[in-house]
Structure formats: C-alpha cells, structure tokens
Short mmCIF file of C-alpha atoms in Angstrom, two decimals:
data_model
loop_
_atom_site.label_atom_id
_atom_site.label_comp_id
_atom_site.label_asym_id
_atom_site.label_seq_id
_atom_site.Cartn_x
_atom_site.Cartn_y
_atom_site.Cartn_z
CA MET G 1 67.50 -2.27 64.90
CA SER G 2 68.20 -2.72 61.10
CA LYS G 3 67.76 -0.05 58.86
CA ARG G 4 64.83 -1.44 57.19
CA SER G 5 62.65 -1.66 60.34
CA LYS G 6 64.08 1.85 61.38
CA LYS G 7 62.40 3.19 57.86
CA ASN G 8 59.18 1.68 58.71
CA HIS G 9 58.94 2.87 62.01
CA ALA G 10 59.61 6.48 60.30
CA LYS G 11 56.90 5.57 57.81
CA THR G 12 54.41 4.57 60.60
CA ARG G 13 54.83 7.57 62.51
CA ASP G 14 54.43 9.59 59.32
CA GLN G 15 50.97 7.81 58.74
CA VAL G 16 49.95 8.29 62.54
CA PHE G 17 50.74 11.99 62.06
CA LYS G 18 48.64 12.31 58.81
CA TYR G 19 45.56 10.57 60.45
CA PHE G 20 45.96 12.97 63.55
CA ALA G 21 45.74 15.87 61.30
CA ILE G 22 42.70 14.57 59.44
CA LEU G 23 41.12 13.96 62.79
CA CYS G 24 41.77 17.47 64.03
CA THR G 25 40.40 18.90 60.77
CA GLY G 26 37.44 16.48 61.12
CA PHE G 27 36.68 17.70 64.58
CA GLY G 28 36.48 21.25 63.59
CA LEU G 29 34.43 20.56 60.56
CA LEU G 30 32.03 18.47 62.48
CA ALA G 31 31.74 21.21 65.35
CA LEU G 32 30.78 23.66 62.82
CA GLY G 33 28.52 21.38 61.18
CA ILE G 34 26.53 20.51 63.82
CA LEU G 35 26.44 24.34 64.92
CA LEU G 36 25.03 25.07 61.43
CA VAL G 37 22.56 22.39 61.48
CA ASP G 38 21.38 22.96 64.90
CA ILE G 39 20.71 26.63 64.04
CA ILE G 40 18.97 26.26 60.51
CA SER G 41 16.81 23.53 61.92
CA LYS G 42 15.64 26.25 64.80
CA GLY G 43 15.54 29.29 62.58
CA ILE G 44 14.92 28.45 58.97
CA GLY G 45 11.02 28.35 60.14
CA ARG G 46 11.16 31.68 61.35
CA ILE G 47 12.42 33.31 58.12
CA ASN G 48 9.91 35.20 56.25
CA TRP G 49 9.16 38.60 55.14
CA SER G 50 7.41 39.57 58.11
CA PHE G 51 10.48 38.48 60.25
CA PHE G 52 12.37 41.21 58.31
CA SER G 53 9.84 43.58 58.48
CA SER G 54 8.35 43.40 62.10
CA LEU G 55 9.46 45.62 65.27
CA PRO G 56 10.70 43.78 68.12
CA SER G 57 7.71 42.63 70.07
CA ARG G 58 6.97 40.62 73.55
CA HIS G 59 5.26 38.02 71.51
CA PHE G 60 7.91 35.83 69.72
CA ASN G 61 5.90 35.10 66.63
CA GLU G 62 5.24 38.89 65.96
CA SER G 63 8.73 39.78 66.77
CA GLY G 64 11.13 40.57 63.68
CA ILE G 65 14.78 42.25 62.84
CA TYR G 66 13.50 45.43 61.14
CA THR G 67 14.94 47.91 63.76
CA ALA G 68 18.10 45.86 64.29
CA LEU G 69 18.78 45.51 60.43
CA ILE G 70 18.26 49.41 60.01
CA GLY G 71 20.30 49.85 63.21
CA THR G 72 23.02 47.84 61.97
CA ALA G 73 23.31 49.36 58.56
CA SER G 74 23.27 52.92 59.48
CA LEU G 75 25.94 52.01 62.38
CA LEU G 76 28.02 50.63 59.43
CA PHE G 77 27.41 53.46 57.37
CA PHE G 78 28.83 56.15 59.60
CA THR G 79 31.71 53.68 60.97
CA ILE G 80 32.63 53.27 57.16
CA ILE G 81 32.39 57.22 56.78
CA ILE G 82 34.64 57.59 59.56
CA ALA G 83 37.43 54.64 59.52
CA LEU G 84 37.86 54.53 55.63
CA PRO G 85 39.28 57.88 55.07
CA ILE G 86 41.33 57.83 58.06
CA GLY G 87 42.52 54.21 57.62
CA ILE G 88 43.32 54.31 54.01
CA GLY G 89 44.85 58.04 54.69
CA SER G 90 47.37 56.34 57.59
CA GLY G 91 48.06 53.52 55.34
CA ILE G 92 49.38 55.41 52.38
CA TYR G 93 51.34 57.82 54.38
CA LEU G 94 53.14 55.04 56.41
CA GLN G 95 53.72 53.07 53.21
CA GLU G 96 54.61 55.77 50.64
CA TYR G 97 55.88 58.49 52.27
CA GLY G 98 56.78 57.84 56.16
CA ALA G 99 60.51 57.29 56.84
CA ARG G 100 62.00 53.83 57.39
CA ASN G 101 63.18 54.34 60.97
CA ARG G 102 62.90 53.04 64.49
CA PHE G 103 60.10 55.13 64.90
CA ALA G 104 58.18 53.94 61.80
CA ARG G 105 58.75 50.42 62.87
CA PHE G 106 57.60 51.20 66.46
CA VAL G 107 54.34 52.63 64.82
CA GLU G 108 53.81 49.78 62.73
CA ILE G 109 54.35 47.35 65.26
CA ASN G 110 51.55 48.97 67.60
CA ILE G 111 49.03 48.98 64.85
CA ALA G 112 49.31 45.54 64.27
CA ASN G 113 48.81 45.02 67.96
CA LEU G 114 45.86 47.28 68.05
CA ALA G 115 44.27 44.79 65.43
CA GLY G 116 44.55 42.38 67.91
CA VAL G 117 43.27 43.99 71.15
CA PRO G 118 40.02 42.64 72.48
CA SER G 119 37.04 44.31 71.06
CA VAL G 120 35.64 44.97 74.49
CA ILE G 121 38.53 47.41 75.55
CA TYR G 122 37.51 49.45 72.42
CA GLY G 123 33.94 49.53 74.15
CA ILE G 124 35.45 50.80 77.53
CA LEU G 125 37.32 53.53 75.56
CA GLY G 126 34.08 54.59 73.53
CA LEU G 127 32.22 54.69 76.85
CA GLN G 128 34.78 56.99 78.23
CA PHE G 129 35.31 59.26 75.07
CA PHE G 130 32.36 59.26 73.10
CA VAL G 131 29.49 58.44 75.46
CA ARG G 132 30.48 60.27 78.44
CA MET G 133 33.24 63.05 77.60
CA ALA G 134 31.91 63.73 74.10
CA GLY G 135 28.55 63.71 75.36
CA LEU G 136 27.14 61.71 72.74
CA GLY G 137 25.22 59.10 74.84
CA SER G 138 24.39 55.83 73.56
CA SER G 139 23.76 57.07 69.88
CA ILE G 140 24.73 55.89 66.60
CA LEU G 141 27.16 58.02 66.17
CA ALA G 142 29.11 57.06 69.66
CA GLY G 143 28.89 53.47 68.32
CA ALA G 144 29.98 54.27 65.14
CA LEU G 145 33.28 56.21 66.41
CA THR G 146 33.81 53.00 68.64
CA LEU G 147 33.65 50.68 65.84
CA ALA G 148 35.56 52.89 63.58
CA LEU G 149 38.66 52.88 66.07
CA LEU G 150 38.30 49.04 66.14
CA ILE G 151 38.46 48.31 62.72
CA MET G 152 40.83 51.07 61.73
CA PRO G 153 43.97 49.19 62.42
CA ILE G 154 42.54 46.36 60.09
CA VAL G 155 42.13 49.17 57.30
CA ILE G 156 45.46 50.60 57.82
CA VAL G 157 47.26 47.14 57.68
CA ALA G 158 45.38 45.93 54.55
CA THR G 159 46.06 49.15 52.80
CA ARG G 160 49.76 48.93 53.43
CA GLU G 161 49.82 45.38 52.37
CA ALA G 162 48.18 46.32 49.14
CA LEU G 163 50.42 49.29 48.59
CA LYS G 164 53.34 46.91 49.23
CA ALA G 165 52.19 44.38 46.75
CA VAL G 166 52.74 46.90 43.98
CA PRO G 167 55.95 46.57 42.23
CA ASN G 168 58.57 49.52 42.73
CA SER G 169 59.13 49.25 38.69
CA LEU G 170 55.72 50.79 38.41
CA ARG G 171 56.75 53.83 40.84
CA ASP G 172 60.14 54.34 38.86
CA ALA G 173 58.22 54.30 35.62
CA SER G 174 56.00 57.18 36.72
CA LEU G 175 58.77 59.16 38.75
CA GLY G 176 61.10 58.64 35.70
CA MET G 177 58.66 60.26 33.52
CA GLY G 178 58.72 63.46 35.86
CA ALA G 179 55.54 62.71 37.85
CA THR G 180 55.40 63.79 41.39
CA LYS G 181 55.26 61.85 44.37
CA TRP G 182 51.39 62.31 44.72
CA GLN G 183 50.72 61.87 40.94
CA THR G 184 52.41 58.43 40.90
CA THR G 185 50.44 57.47 44.18
CA ARG G 186 47.18 58.68 42.83
CA ARG G 187 47.50 57.64 39.13
CA VAL G 188 49.41 54.46 39.30
CA VAL G 189 49.94 52.97 42.78
CA LEU G 190 46.59 53.36 44.19
CA PRO G 191 44.62 52.26 41.36
CA ALA G 192 46.96 49.06 41.19
CA ALA G 193 46.49 48.54 44.74
CA TRP G 194 42.63 49.13 44.95
CA GLY G 195 41.71 45.60 44.75
CA GLY G 196 43.58 44.77 47.86
CA ILE G 197 42.47 47.68 49.89
CA LEU G 198 38.66 47.11 48.97
CA THR G 199 39.38 43.24 49.88
CA GLY G 200 40.67 44.66 53.46
CA ILE G 201 37.62 47.09 53.56
CA ILE G 202 35.33 44.37 52.96
CA LEU G 203 36.92 42.12 55.63
CA SER G 204 36.80 44.80 58.14
CA ILE G 205 33.15 45.54 57.42
CA SER G 206 32.23 41.96 58.05
CA ARG G 207 34.34 41.93 61.19
CA ALA G 208 32.16 45.27 62.37
CA ILE G 209 28.95 43.74 61.53
CA GLY G 210 29.11 40.85 63.91
CA GLU G 211 30.77 42.97 66.94
CA THR G 212 28.72 42.80 69.97
CA ALA G 213 30.75 43.30 73.20
CA PRO G 214 31.90 47.11 72.43
CA LEU G 215 28.40 48.02 71.60
CA ILE G 216 27.05 46.50 74.66
CA VAL G 217 29.77 48.63 76.81
CA VAL G 218 28.39 51.62 74.69
CA GLY G 219 24.89 51.29 75.50
CA ALA G 220 23.42 49.61 72.51
CA LEU G 221 21.70 47.14 74.59
CA VAL G 222 18.41 48.34 75.05
CA TYR G 223 14.82 47.56 73.90
CA VAL G 224 14.48 49.90 71.06
CA PRO G 225 10.94 49.59 69.70
CA PHE G 226 11.43 52.34 66.88
CA VAL G 227 13.70 52.76 63.89
CA PRO G 228 16.61 55.51 64.32
CA GLU G 229 16.24 58.55 62.34
CA GLY G 230 19.44 60.25 62.78
CA PRO G 231 23.06 59.71 63.99
CA LEU G 232 22.29 60.89 67.37
CA ASP G 233 19.31 58.53 68.10
CA GLN G 234 19.52 55.34 69.99
CA TYR G 235 19.64 51.97 67.96
CA THR G 236 20.35 48.28 68.18
CA THR G 237 22.06 46.07 66.00
CA LEU G 238 21.32 42.37 64.43
CA PRO G 239 23.85 40.91 66.99
CA ILE G 240 22.64 42.78 69.84
CA GLN G 241 19.06 41.76 69.11
CA ILE G 242 20.05 38.06 68.98
CA PHE G 243 21.89 38.43 72.32
CA ASN G 244 18.67 39.59 73.73
CA TRP G 245 16.49 36.92 72.49
CA THR G 246 18.67 34.32 73.51
CA SER G 247 18.28 35.53 77.04
CA ARG G 248 14.82 35.13 77.20
CA PRO G 249 13.39 31.90 78.62
CA GLN G 250 10.78 31.28 76.07
CA GLN G 251 11.93 28.66 73.27
CA GLY G 252 10.03 30.79 70.87
CA PHE G 253 12.89 33.51 71.48
CA MET G 254 15.62 30.86 70.88
CA ASN G 255 14.11 30.41 67.54
CA ASN G 256 14.00 33.87 66.72
CA ALA G 257 17.88 33.91 67.72
CA ALA G 258 18.54 31.22 65.49
CA ALA G 259 16.76 32.96 62.77
CA GLY G 260 18.71 36.16 63.52
CA ILE G 261 21.67 34.28 63.40
CA ILE G 262 21.27 32.79 59.80
CA VAL G 263 20.69 36.24 58.67
CA LEU G 264 23.92 37.41 60.25
CA LEU G 265 25.85 34.69 58.74
CA ALA G 266 24.41 34.98 55.34
CA PHE G 267 25.86 38.60 55.42
CA THR G 268 29.02 37.48 56.61
CA PHE G 269 29.55 34.78 54.01
CA LEU G 270 28.58 37.06 51.25
CA LEU G 271 30.86 40.00 52.53
CA ASN G 272 33.61 37.24 52.91
CA GLY G 273 32.96 35.67 49.47
CA ILE G 274 33.08 39.06 47.85
CA ALA G 275 36.38 39.74 49.53
CA ILE G 276 37.81 36.52 48.46
CA TYR G 277 36.45 37.02 44.78
CA LEU G 278 38.02 40.49 44.35
CA ARG G 279 41.36 39.42 45.93
CA ASN G 280 41.81 36.80 43.55
CA ARG G 281 40.82 38.97 40.77
CA TRP G 282 43.32 41.61 41.90
CA TYR G 283 46.27 39.19 42.29
CA ASN G 284 45.78 37.97 38.77
CA LYS G 285 45.69 41.66 37.80
CA ILE G 286 48.72 42.88 39.47
CA LYS G 287 51.24 40.04 38.79
CA LEU G 288 53.75 41.55 36.35
CA MET S 1 79.18 71.30 23.20
CA PHE S 2 78.07 68.34 24.48
CA LYS S 3 74.18 67.20 24.88
CA LEU S 4 74.87 65.53 28.13
CA GLU S 5 78.22 65.96 30.06
CA SER S 6 79.71 65.05 33.56
CA GLN S 7 82.81 66.59 35.47
CA ASP S 8 84.53 64.69 37.87
CA LEU S 9 81.54 62.91 39.25
CA HIS S 10 81.77 61.03 42.49
CA LEU S 11 79.04 59.26 43.99
CA TYR S 12 78.57 57.33 47.34
CA TYR S 13 76.00 54.72 48.79
CA GLY S 14 76.57 55.30 52.42
CA PRO S 15 80.49 54.39 52.74
CA LYS S 16 80.74 52.60 49.43
CA HIS S 17 82.51 54.92 46.76
CA ALA S 18 80.58 53.79 43.57
CA LEU S 19 81.68 56.54 40.98
CA LYS S 20 84.86 57.58 41.15
CA GLY S 21 85.46 60.86 39.15
CA ILE S 22 83.96 60.29 36.02
CA SER S 23 84.22 63.18 33.39
CA MET S 24 83.02 62.51 29.91
CA GLY S 25 80.75 64.28 27.16
CA ILE S 26 78.08 62.79 25.11
CA ASP S 27 77.29 64.25 21.35
CA THR S 28 73.77 65.21 20.62
CA HIS S 29 71.84 62.43 18.15
CA THR S 30 74.16 59.61 18.82
CA VAL S 31 73.95 56.41 20.52
CA THR S 32 76.62 55.76 23.28
CA ALA S 33 76.84 52.53 25.24
CA PHE S 34 77.94 51.88 28.68
CA ILE S 35 79.76 48.36 29.19
CA GLY S 36 81.35 46.84 32.30
CA PRO S 37 80.81 43.98 34.48
CA SER S 38 78.05 43.70 37.02
CA GLY S 39 78.63 46.36 39.90
CA CYS S 40 80.96 48.54 37.90
CA GLY S 41 78.63 51.79 38.42
CA LYS S 42 77.46 52.06 34.65
CA SER S 43 73.62 51.82 35.59
CA THR S 44 74.33 54.22 38.93
CA PHE S 45 75.88 56.69 36.07
CA LEU S 46 73.07 56.32 34.16
CA ARG S 47 70.67 57.34 36.36
CA CYS S 48 72.51 60.36 37.49
CA PHE S 49 71.26 61.95 34.17
CA ASN S 50 67.79 61.89 35.27
CA ARG S 51 68.40 62.26 38.89
CA MET S 52 66.69 58.97 39.72
CA ASN S 53 69.50 58.45 42.41
CA ASP S 54 67.63 61.36 44.47
CA LEU S 55 65.13 58.73 45.34
CA ILE S 56 67.63 56.32 46.95
CA PRO S 57 68.41 57.50 50.62
CA ASN S 58 72.18 57.93 51.76
CA VAL S 59 73.41 58.77 48.52
CA LYS S 60 75.82 61.68 48.33
CA MET S 61 76.99 63.21 45.17
CA GLU S 62 80.15 65.49 44.13
CA GLY S 63 80.87 66.87 40.84
CA LYS S 64 78.73 68.26 37.87
CA VAL S 65 76.19 66.72 35.54
CA LEU S 66 75.32 69.22 32.72
CA LEU S 67 72.29 68.73 29.93
CA ASP S 68 73.07 71.42 27.24
CA ASP S 69 75.48 73.07 29.55
CA ALA S 70 73.15 73.65 32.34
CA ASP S 71 73.97 71.92 35.71
CA ILE S 72 71.09 69.71 36.33
CA TYR S 73 71.56 69.44 40.10
CA ASP S 74 71.36 73.25 40.37
CA ASP S 75 69.14 74.35 43.28
CA ASP S 76 66.83 76.36 40.81
CA ILE S 77 66.34 73.15 38.60
CA ASP S 78 63.03 71.51 39.08
CA VAL S 79 63.74 68.12 39.30
CA TYR S 80 60.24 66.89 37.90
CA GLU S 81 60.58 69.37 34.87
CA HIS S 82 63.93 67.76 34.13
CA ARG S 83 62.94 64.32 34.35
CA LYS S 84 60.20 65.08 31.56
CA ARG S 85 63.24 66.09 29.14
CA ILE S 86 65.11 62.67 29.69
CA GLY S 87 63.21 59.63 29.02
CA MET S 88 64.08 56.40 30.70
CA VAL S 89 63.57 52.79 29.94
CA PHE S 90 64.20 50.05 32.33
CA GLN S 91 65.64 46.62 32.27
CA LYS S 92 62.31 44.84 33.01
CA ALA S 93 59.40 46.02 30.74
CA ASN S 94 57.30 47.96 33.42
CA PRO S 95 54.19 49.20 31.69
CA PHE S 96 51.32 50.47 34.17
CA PRO S 97 48.45 47.93 34.80
CA LYS S 98 46.47 50.18 32.27
CA SER S 99 45.13 50.34 28.68
CA ILE S 100 47.90 50.68 25.93
CA TYR S 101 46.40 54.02 25.18
CA GLU S 102 46.45 55.16 28.81
CA ASN S 103 50.28 53.95 29.07
CA VAL S 104 51.39 56.22 26.27
CA ALA S 105 49.21 59.06 27.22
CA TYR S 106 50.57 59.09 30.83
CA GLY S 107 53.12 61.60 30.36
CA LEU S 108 50.51 64.10 28.85
CA ARG S 109 47.93 63.31 31.65
CA ILE S 110 50.39 64.15 34.33
CA VAL S 111 51.42 67.75 32.63
CA GLY S 112 47.61 68.19 32.77
CA GLU S 113 47.09 67.98 28.94
CA LYS S 114 43.01 67.60 28.53
CA SER S 115 42.72 67.89 24.64
CA ARG S 116 41.52 64.63 23.18
CA PRO S 117 42.61 64.96 19.65
CA PHE S 118 46.08 66.30 21.16
CA ILE S 119 46.43 63.29 23.05
CA ASP S 120 45.15 60.69 20.62
CA GLU S 121 47.78 62.35 18.07
CA ALA S 122 50.65 61.92 20.38
CA VAL S 123 49.80 58.55 21.30
CA GLU S 124 49.82 57.55 17.60
CA THR S 125 52.76 59.55 16.60
CA ALA S 126 54.81 57.62 19.88
CA LEU S 127 53.49 54.14 18.86
CA ILE S 128 54.54 54.80 15.20
CA GLN S 129 57.84 55.90 16.19
CA ALA S 130 58.35 52.73 18.66
CA ALA S 131 57.47 50.59 15.67
CA LEU S 132 54.27 49.36 17.73
CA TRP S 133 51.29 50.84 16.16
CA ASP S 134 50.53 48.30 13.52
CA GLU S 135 50.40 45.86 15.93
CA VAL S 136 48.28 47.61 18.72
CA LYS S 137 46.07 50.24 16.57
CA ASP S 138 43.14 47.92 16.98
CA THR S 139 43.51 47.14 20.61
CA LEU S 140 44.43 50.28 22.23
CA LYS S 141 41.80 50.15 24.83
CA LYS S 142 43.24 46.54 25.85
CA SER S 143 45.41 45.98 28.94
CA ALA S 144 48.96 46.46 28.17
CA LEU S 145 49.83 43.66 30.51
CA ALA S 146 48.42 41.21 27.64
CA LEU S 147 51.38 42.34 25.19
CA SER S 148 54.28 40.25 25.05
CA GLY S 149 57.46 40.90 26.61
CA GLY S 150 59.09 42.71 23.54
CA GLN S 151 56.10 44.64 22.73
CA GLN S 152 55.98 45.76 26.54
CA GLN S 153 59.11 47.11 26.20
CA ARG S 154 58.54 48.88 22.96
CA LEU S 155 55.42 50.33 24.67
CA CYS S 156 57.65 51.67 27.49
CA ILE S 157 59.83 53.31 24.95
CA ALA S 158 56.53 54.81 23.23
CA ARG S 159 55.59 55.97 26.91
CA ALA S 160 59.04 57.55 27.10
CA ILE S 161 58.85 59.21 23.71
CA ALA S 162 55.41 60.72 23.89
CA VAL S 163 56.40 63.77 25.88
CA LYS S 164 59.01 64.40 23.55
CA PRO S 165 61.99 64.31 25.49
CA SER S 166 65.61 65.03 24.16
CA VAL S 167 67.44 62.19 25.61
CA LEU S 168 66.57 58.61 26.06
CA LEU S 169 68.24 56.64 28.86
CA MET S 170 68.08 52.84 28.48
CA ASP S 171 69.16 50.46 31.22
CA GLU S 172 69.73 46.81 29.73
CA PRO S 173 66.51 47.61 27.75
CA ALA S 174 66.81 44.16 25.88
CA SER S 175 68.20 41.87 28.68
CA SER S 176 65.14 40.05 29.11
CA LEU S 177 63.74 39.75 25.65
CA ASP S 178 64.29 36.85 23.20
CA PRO S 179 66.60 37.53 19.94
CA LEU S 180 63.98 38.38 17.58
CA SER S 181 62.42 41.07 20.21
CA THR S 182 66.13 41.94 21.21
CA THR S 183 66.64 42.50 17.09
CA LYS S 184 63.26 44.87 16.89
CA ILE S 185 64.55 47.07 19.95
CA GLU S 186 68.02 47.19 18.25
CA ASP S 187 66.60 48.41 14.98
CA LEU S 188 64.27 50.94 16.92
CA ILE S 189 67.44 52.41 18.51
CA TYR S 190 68.92 53.05 15.45
CA THR S 191 65.91 54.89 14.01
CA LEU S 192 65.31 56.76 17.03
CA LYS S 193 68.96 58.10 16.84
CA LYS S 194 67.87 60.95 14.58
CA ASP S 195 65.65 62.56 16.96
CA TYR S 196 66.90 61.69 20.31
CA THR S 197 70.45 61.36 22.11
CA ILE S 198 70.48 57.79 23.39
CA VAL S 199 72.67 56.33 26.28
CA ILE S 200 72.53 52.58 26.68
CA VAL S 201 73.76 50.17 29.39
CA THR S 202 74.21 46.65 28.11
CA HIS S 203 75.80 43.46 29.10
CA ASN S 204 75.79 42.16 25.69
CA MET S 205 78.74 43.60 23.44
CA GLN S 206 77.53 42.36 20.26
CA GLN S 207 74.62 44.79 20.87
CA ALA S 208 77.10 47.68 22.03
CA ALA S 209 79.09 46.95 18.85
CA ARG S 210 75.99 46.92 16.74
CA VAL S 211 74.06 49.89 17.89
CA SER S 212 76.26 52.33 19.23
CA ASP S 213 78.51 54.91 17.98
CA LYS S 214 80.73 55.52 21.02
CA THR S 215 81.23 53.09 23.97
CA ALA S 216 82.57 53.70 27.38
CA PHE S 217 83.80 50.93 29.35
CA PHE S 218 83.46 51.20 33.09
CA TYR S 219 85.18 49.10 35.63
CA LEU S 220 85.15 49.28 39.69
CA GLY S 221 83.38 52.58 39.44
CA GLU S 222 85.75 54.22 36.87
CA LEU S 223 85.74 54.91 33.20
CA VAL S 224 88.31 53.08 32.02
CA GLU S 225 88.13 53.77 28.46
CA TYR S 226 85.99 55.93 26.05
CA ASP S 227 85.96 55.83 22.35
CA ASN S 228 84.44 55.58 19.12
CA THR S 229 82.91 51.96 19.19
CA ASP S 230 84.79 50.57 16.21
CA LYS S 231 88.22 51.72 17.68
CA LEU S 232 87.30 50.61 21.16
CA PHE S 233 86.37 47.17 20.04
CA THR S 234 89.22 46.50 17.41
CA ASN S 235 91.93 48.53 19.00
CA PRO S 236 91.43 49.42 22.60
CA THR S 237 94.32 51.35 24.38
CA LYS S 238 93.88 49.96 27.86
CA GLU S 239 94.64 46.40 28.99
CA ALA S 240 91.65 46.20 31.08
CA THR S 241 89.31 46.90 28.25
CA GLN S 242 91.24 44.30 25.71
CA ASN S 243 90.63 41.73 28.72
CA TYR S 244 86.91 42.64 28.80
CA ILE S 245 85.79 42.65 25.50
CA SER S 246 87.82 39.35 24.57
CA GLY S 247 85.98 37.68 27.46
CA ARG S 248 88.60 36.99 29.85
CA PHE S 249 86.81 38.49 32.77
CA GLY S 250 83.34 40.02 33.57
#
C-alpha cells in the first residue's frame, strides 16, 4: 500500500469516528427530548394554581402537590441544617488542618467512595438507626438525618475542592502578617472559597430534592392527607408523590405524575443553573 | 548591636542540608541584599527571620536568630506577635480578594482594632508611604485584584507596613514586574529605609547594586561573602563572588 492511500485510510477512520461520536451524542439528546416532550405534553395541562395548593385526593382532577411541596421543603430545611455545619466543618478540617499522612488519604478515599454509594443503602442505614433505634419513626427528622448522611460526602468534597483552589500565596500573606491559622481560614481562605462551597451545597440540595429510594425505605411512602407541622410529623415528598401517582391505573393520575415531574425538573434546573452561575462568577474572581 | 542577627544557623529540609552555618548581622535602617544562584538558600534564610519556615513540615533548625538581641526561636516567643514585628513581601504580589482598603486594614483587623478613624488613618498613611495613595485614593472600595501588577505589589508593601513593623523582608519583590514598576519599587525601598530595616532577596545584580547598602552572596547554602555593596561589586575578595557578579555562572 502506498503512503498516500495509508494516509487516506487514516483520514477515513477519523471521519468515521467523528460521525460515530455525533451519533452517540444525538442519541442521548434524542432520548432526553422524547422524554421531555412526552412529560410536558401530558403534564402541562394539569399545571395551574390549584395543582400547587390542593391536598392529594382520590379524584385525580382535585389532587394536588401541596402536602408534597411542604414535605419536601421541610425535609430539605432540616437536611441542610444538619448536613452543612458538619460537612463544611469536616471539609475545613481535612483540607486546612489535617495531617498529610496515610490515614488522611484513607479517610479521603472513603469519603469519595461514600459519595458513590447507592442511595438506598443510606435508606437502610437510616431505617435501622434513626427510625428504629432512635425511635424517630417515619418522621421528617428521620428522613432529614438520612438525607443529611447522603449529601454530607458531597458537601465535604465540594468544600475541600473549593479550599484547595485558594492559592497558598494568600495563606502565606496572612500568616506572614502574624495572623493565626484560624484567622487566616476565617478571614481569607473561607471568603475566597465561599463561591465554590456554595456551588457544592446547591448541587447537593438538587441531589437531595430528587431522592426517592432512601425515603421510601425510611417510611415516607404513605398517604399523608395533611401538612406536617413539626419535625416529628409524618410527611411525603414530591418524588414520592410522583411515584405514588404512577402506581395508579388511571390515566388521569399519570398526567398528575407528569405535572409533578415538570415541577421537580424545574426546581432541579433552577438550582443547577444557580450553581453554574455562581461557579463561573467565583472562578473569575479567584483567578489571580 | 545588630537589628537582625544569625549565629551559626543550620537548616535541614529532611535530609537536605540547606543552610550551612550562617552567621551575619544586619544593621538597623539599612538595606541588605541577598544574592546568589537559585537554590543557594537565600530565600530560606530570609524566611528564618519571620519564622515562615515553621510552616513547612520536616524542617529542622540549629543555631540562633536574634531580633534586637532577643532569640526569636526562644520558647516564650509568641510566633504570631513576632511576625507582626517583621513584615514580608513576596515574589508574586498576593493581595487578598478584598477591597484595596480591606487589604491594608487586614493587619489591624486581626489584632482586633475596631476604631474606624484609627484604621482610616493607618490605611492612608501606609498607602502614602507605599507611594500608592494618589493612584487609589478614590477607589479604596474597589477590588485589589483590579490593580496592575506593580500597583498590587506596592499594595502588598502598604499592607505589610500598616502594622508598623520594624523590619521588612522582601523576597524578589520586583521579579515579575515590568521595568517601570520595578523602578517604582526600588525608589520605594530607598525611601522606606529611613523607617525600616530592609532585607531584599534579588536575582537582579544591578538591582542589588542600586538599592542596597550591604550585599551578601550565598552559594550552596553558605554565606560566601558579605560586605558593603560598593566593595562587594567592585572588589570582591572571593573568587566565587567575582565569578558570580561577572556573570560566569548562576
């Protein structure tokens, strides 16, 4: 074979691979598009004010997501209150104070692994510890503690990454002026890292908002016709309400589920959008 | 009496013997330049004076470092108090991602100074001393990162002198600046000399000759020659110094 035809051969393969990659991307986008069109066409007709303000009902036309929304909001509120201080605190310790030795690396790897553990496992842990042993029952608090465990690794990793991105020259500048480690962390490093930490927090919340499996395990899959009033009340959440509706035979409930998915997707897109915006702003700010 | 003094100072990074028995004294209100090829230990030695090497793991030190005749590595020396007496300016300008005002006020904030008029005045004084006031007096609330490289470095000098240290350590303060900004920094060093004792590490021998009263030449962790700048550059006693300043190595 001549040199020229060899070259052409390589060129052809290059083209083939390019089209293959385009095809793969197109397939993913197509699947997503079909899913969105299907859900929006079914659900958009159900989205009106009464859908947001109604309690669940046996009649699909009167059914709404009010209890689920309040349930999701209260659950997230307690999840955040529990997970953030512990997660951010651990991140600061591991990145700024912890020694760089084998034990630290061991902890580091395990936290990264925890972030990848299937969420239902957290549900089983929560069921045993919070629901049964701590006697919290299927309360908001039990669910929030479970979700807090679930998102904590994400918060820790995000905090560490954000702290890592702060140049050491800033720490030197502060320490060189006679600031203590804590003054340096609080006045220089944390403010500089805050954008990155916030981004991680928002992404972890957007993860928590859609979680279903662990909440089913800790007992949120119940018909709750009332709005929870305290952390020890029973509750339901948006994804669980959707799950509930999809298990009904009537088409009307399917449409309700589709409408619920639209609301859930809108929340997730919004949170992710805010996270991306904050991250870009932060990167531009921290670059020295 | 010397302002700063080191006595038979040895320093090890793990197994590496980085400083090999350095003894020298630095007079008050002078500019002393440390010159020498990369890796000769001059920056390491500079960092001994404000104990910045404490922050690096596996560093071992022997010998004494004195400030105003007091051993700064003594057990009852508070390292944070000590560093407040010795300002440091780094190779790359490292302003905090805060406003110009907050950068200069930082040293006062960490000692818990609350009085607004007092801080205002200290910020203004420091910026005037650092020859930056006229350029930034209307934009004190703006981010320090919007300043040019040379302005940022003068801001770092202002930040260091706002807490009124008696010594200023400068680790190649002009190495990443253009010639015009470098000139400004050198002029600044010359004027700051009357209030501070300045030690400057530099790779630029013309710079050392221009700004310093005394020059110390380091090579392979040893202090080879230390003399008045005029003498060292025109009539060095050691051959290694002669070779280095004439550009034969380094």
